[in-house]
Coordinates of C-alpha atoms in Angstrom, one line a residue:
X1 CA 155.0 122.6 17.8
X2 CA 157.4 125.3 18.2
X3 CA 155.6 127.4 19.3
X4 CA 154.9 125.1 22.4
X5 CA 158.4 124.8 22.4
X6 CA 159.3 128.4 22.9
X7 CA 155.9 128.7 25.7
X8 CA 157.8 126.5 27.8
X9 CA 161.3 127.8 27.7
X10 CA 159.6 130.9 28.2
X11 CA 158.0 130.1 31.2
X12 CA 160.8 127.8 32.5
X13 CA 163.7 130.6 32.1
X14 CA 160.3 132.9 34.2
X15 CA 160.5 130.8 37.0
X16 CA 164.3 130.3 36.8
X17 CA 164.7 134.2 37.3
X18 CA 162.0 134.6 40.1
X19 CA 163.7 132.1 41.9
X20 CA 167.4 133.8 41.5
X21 CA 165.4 137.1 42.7
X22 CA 163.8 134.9 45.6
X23 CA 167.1 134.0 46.7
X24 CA 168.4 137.2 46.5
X25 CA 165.8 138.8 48.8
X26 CA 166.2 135.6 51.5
X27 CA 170.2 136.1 51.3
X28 CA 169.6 140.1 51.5
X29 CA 167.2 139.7 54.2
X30 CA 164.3 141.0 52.2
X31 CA 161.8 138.8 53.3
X32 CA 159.4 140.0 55.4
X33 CA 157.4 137.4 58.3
X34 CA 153.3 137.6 58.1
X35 CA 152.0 135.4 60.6
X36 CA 148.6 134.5 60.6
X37 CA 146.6 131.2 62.3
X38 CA 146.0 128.5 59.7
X39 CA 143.4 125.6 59.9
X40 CA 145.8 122.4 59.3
X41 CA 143.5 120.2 58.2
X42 CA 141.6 122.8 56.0
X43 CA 145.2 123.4 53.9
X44 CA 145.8 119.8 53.6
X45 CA 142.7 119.5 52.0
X46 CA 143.0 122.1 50.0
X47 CA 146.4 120.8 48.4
X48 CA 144.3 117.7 48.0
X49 CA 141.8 119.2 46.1
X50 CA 144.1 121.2 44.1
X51 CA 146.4 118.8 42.9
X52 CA 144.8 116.2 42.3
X53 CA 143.5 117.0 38.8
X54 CA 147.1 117.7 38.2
X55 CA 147.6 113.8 39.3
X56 CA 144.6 111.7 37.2
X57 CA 145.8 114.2 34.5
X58 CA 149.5 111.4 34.9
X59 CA 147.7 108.4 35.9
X60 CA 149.7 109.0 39.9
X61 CA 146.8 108.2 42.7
X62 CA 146.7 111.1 45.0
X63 CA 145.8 110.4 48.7
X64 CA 145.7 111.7 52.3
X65 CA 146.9 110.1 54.7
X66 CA 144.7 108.6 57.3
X67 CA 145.0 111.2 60.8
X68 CA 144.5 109.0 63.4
X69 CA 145.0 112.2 65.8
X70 CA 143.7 115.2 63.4
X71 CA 145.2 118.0 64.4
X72 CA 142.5 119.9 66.4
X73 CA 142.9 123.3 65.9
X74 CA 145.1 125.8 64.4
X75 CA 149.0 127.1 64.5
X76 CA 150.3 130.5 64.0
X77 CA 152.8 130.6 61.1
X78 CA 153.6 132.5 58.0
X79 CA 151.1 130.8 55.5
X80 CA 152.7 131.9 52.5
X81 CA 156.2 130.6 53.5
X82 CA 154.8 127.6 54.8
X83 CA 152.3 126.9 51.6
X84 CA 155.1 127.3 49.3
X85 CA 157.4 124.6 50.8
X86 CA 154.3 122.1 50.6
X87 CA 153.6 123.7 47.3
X88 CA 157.2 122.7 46.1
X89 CA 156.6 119.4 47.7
X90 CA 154.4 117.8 45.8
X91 CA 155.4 119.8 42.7
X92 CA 158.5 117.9 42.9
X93 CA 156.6 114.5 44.0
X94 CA 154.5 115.3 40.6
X95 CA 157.8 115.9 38.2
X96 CA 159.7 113.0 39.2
X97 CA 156.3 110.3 39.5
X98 CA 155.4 108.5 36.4
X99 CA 153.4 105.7 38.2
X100 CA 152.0 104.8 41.8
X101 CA 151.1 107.4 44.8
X102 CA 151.5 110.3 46.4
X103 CA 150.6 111.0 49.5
X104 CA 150.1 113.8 51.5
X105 CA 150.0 113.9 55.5
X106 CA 150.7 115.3 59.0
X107 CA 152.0 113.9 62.3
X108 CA 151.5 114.5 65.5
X109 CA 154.1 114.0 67.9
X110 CA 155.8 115.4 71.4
X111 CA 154.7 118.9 70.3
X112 CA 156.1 119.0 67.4
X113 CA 153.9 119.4 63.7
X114 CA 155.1 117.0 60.7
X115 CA 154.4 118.1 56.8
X116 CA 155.1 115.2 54.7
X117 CA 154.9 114.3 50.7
X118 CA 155.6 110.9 50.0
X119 CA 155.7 109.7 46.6
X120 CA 156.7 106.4 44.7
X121 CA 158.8 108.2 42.0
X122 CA 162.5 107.8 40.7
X123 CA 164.3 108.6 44.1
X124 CA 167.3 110.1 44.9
X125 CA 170.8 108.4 45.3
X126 CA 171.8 108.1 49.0
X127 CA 175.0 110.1 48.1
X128 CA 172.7 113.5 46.9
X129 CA 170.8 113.7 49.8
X130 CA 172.6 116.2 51.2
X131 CA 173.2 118.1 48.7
X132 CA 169.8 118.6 47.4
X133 CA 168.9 121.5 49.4
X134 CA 172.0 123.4 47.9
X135 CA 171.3 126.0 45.5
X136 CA 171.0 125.0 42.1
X137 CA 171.9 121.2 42.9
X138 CA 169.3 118.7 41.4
X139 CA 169.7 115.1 43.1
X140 CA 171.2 113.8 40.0
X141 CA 171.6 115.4 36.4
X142 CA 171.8 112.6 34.3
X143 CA 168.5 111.6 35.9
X144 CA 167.0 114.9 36.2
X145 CA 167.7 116.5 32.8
X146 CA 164.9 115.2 30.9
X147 CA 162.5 116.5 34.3
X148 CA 164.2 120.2 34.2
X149 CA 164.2 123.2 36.6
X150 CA 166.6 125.4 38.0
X151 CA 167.6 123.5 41.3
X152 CA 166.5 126.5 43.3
X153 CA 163.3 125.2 44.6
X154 CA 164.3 123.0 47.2
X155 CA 167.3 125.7 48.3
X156 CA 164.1 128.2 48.8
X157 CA 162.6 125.8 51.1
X158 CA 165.4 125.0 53.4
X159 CA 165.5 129.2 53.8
X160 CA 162.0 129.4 54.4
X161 CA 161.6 126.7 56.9
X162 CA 164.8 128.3 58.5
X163 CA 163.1 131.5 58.7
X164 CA 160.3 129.6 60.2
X165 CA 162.6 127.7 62.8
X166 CA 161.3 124.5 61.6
X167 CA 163.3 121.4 60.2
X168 CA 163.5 120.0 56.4
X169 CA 164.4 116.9 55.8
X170 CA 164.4 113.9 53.5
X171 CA 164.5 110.1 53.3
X172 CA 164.7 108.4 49.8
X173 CA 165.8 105.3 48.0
X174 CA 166.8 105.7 44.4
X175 CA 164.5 104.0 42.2
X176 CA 161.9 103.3 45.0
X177 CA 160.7 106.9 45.8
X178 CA 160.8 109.7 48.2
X179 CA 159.8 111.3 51.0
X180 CA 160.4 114.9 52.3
X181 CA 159.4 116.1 55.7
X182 CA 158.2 119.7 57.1
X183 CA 158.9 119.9 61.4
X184 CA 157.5 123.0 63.3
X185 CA 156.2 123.6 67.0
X186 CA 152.7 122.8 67.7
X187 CA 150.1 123.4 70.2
X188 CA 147.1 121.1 70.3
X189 CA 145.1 124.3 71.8
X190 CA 142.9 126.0 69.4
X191 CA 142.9 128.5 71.9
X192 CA 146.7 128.7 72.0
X193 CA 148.1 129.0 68.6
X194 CA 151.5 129.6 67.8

């Protein structure tokens, strides 16, 4: 039992400091770009595949969201800074879960590309909205406590998807779940990637 105990401070206070260091490198400009071209659909279902163990494992049903327009080919983007704000995502859709769905999904629309993770967990009051993209904010303590974390995870993604030029956002209502969103440029044209 204690020794469980001391595992997971261990590794919690390990992810606390790689985050501080990840922030550090963003703020000092550390960070190199990497583009590469990345099959949309193939990542998605990837995540799927990943996570979902993770999901039956809390009794949470894990989908994908029907495509009525699936993204046809590829877009040019750093994959790692990309995969990490999905990554952090549904991590989060995970931790704060305890019954219901997630669901994982891309839109289409006027040229623009649009990541979401929608989940039916505990929500964030209207009034933390804003602030939960601040560094080590959590959307509410008394609520979050018992989940944990450093409140750097969200504050990583805003950079990222600034150093990206895309848009983060979220929509929530407390007690009735969440959904964040992921907005980049897009081109249709498998032949003419970003």
């Amino acid at each position: 039992m204690y020794l469980d105990i001391v595992k997971k401070s261990s590794l919690r206070l390990l992810n606390t400091i790689n985050d501080i260091i990840e922030i550090s490198r963003i703020e000092a400009g550390q960070i190199p770009m990497q583009f590469s071209d990345i099959n949309v659909n193939e990542m998605m279902n990837y995540f799927y595949r990943f996570f979902k163990p993770e999901a039956e494992q809390k009794n949470i049903e894990l989908m994908m969201s029907n495509q009525p327009n699936p993204f046809p080919g590829q877009i040019r983007c750093d994959k790692i800074k990309l995969e990490s704000i999905l990554t952090n995502f549904i991590k989060n859709a995970l931790k704060f879960t305890n019954s219901g769905s997630i669901v994982l999904g891309y839109k289409l629309n006027n040229g623009e590309l649009t990541f979401f993770v929608e989940d039916s967990g505990i929500g964030i009051p209207r009034d933390r909205l804003k602030a939960i993209f601040e560094r080590f904010v959590q959307a509410d303590l008394a609520v979050s406590r018992p989940y944990e974390g450093s409140g750097l995870g969200l504050a990583i993604c805003k950079a990222y998807a600034d150093m990206l030029g895309a848009r983060i956002s979220v929509e929530s209502e407390y007690g009735r779940g969440s959904v964040f969103y992921l907005t980049l440029p897009a081109n249709s044209n498998s032949d003419k990637t970003l």
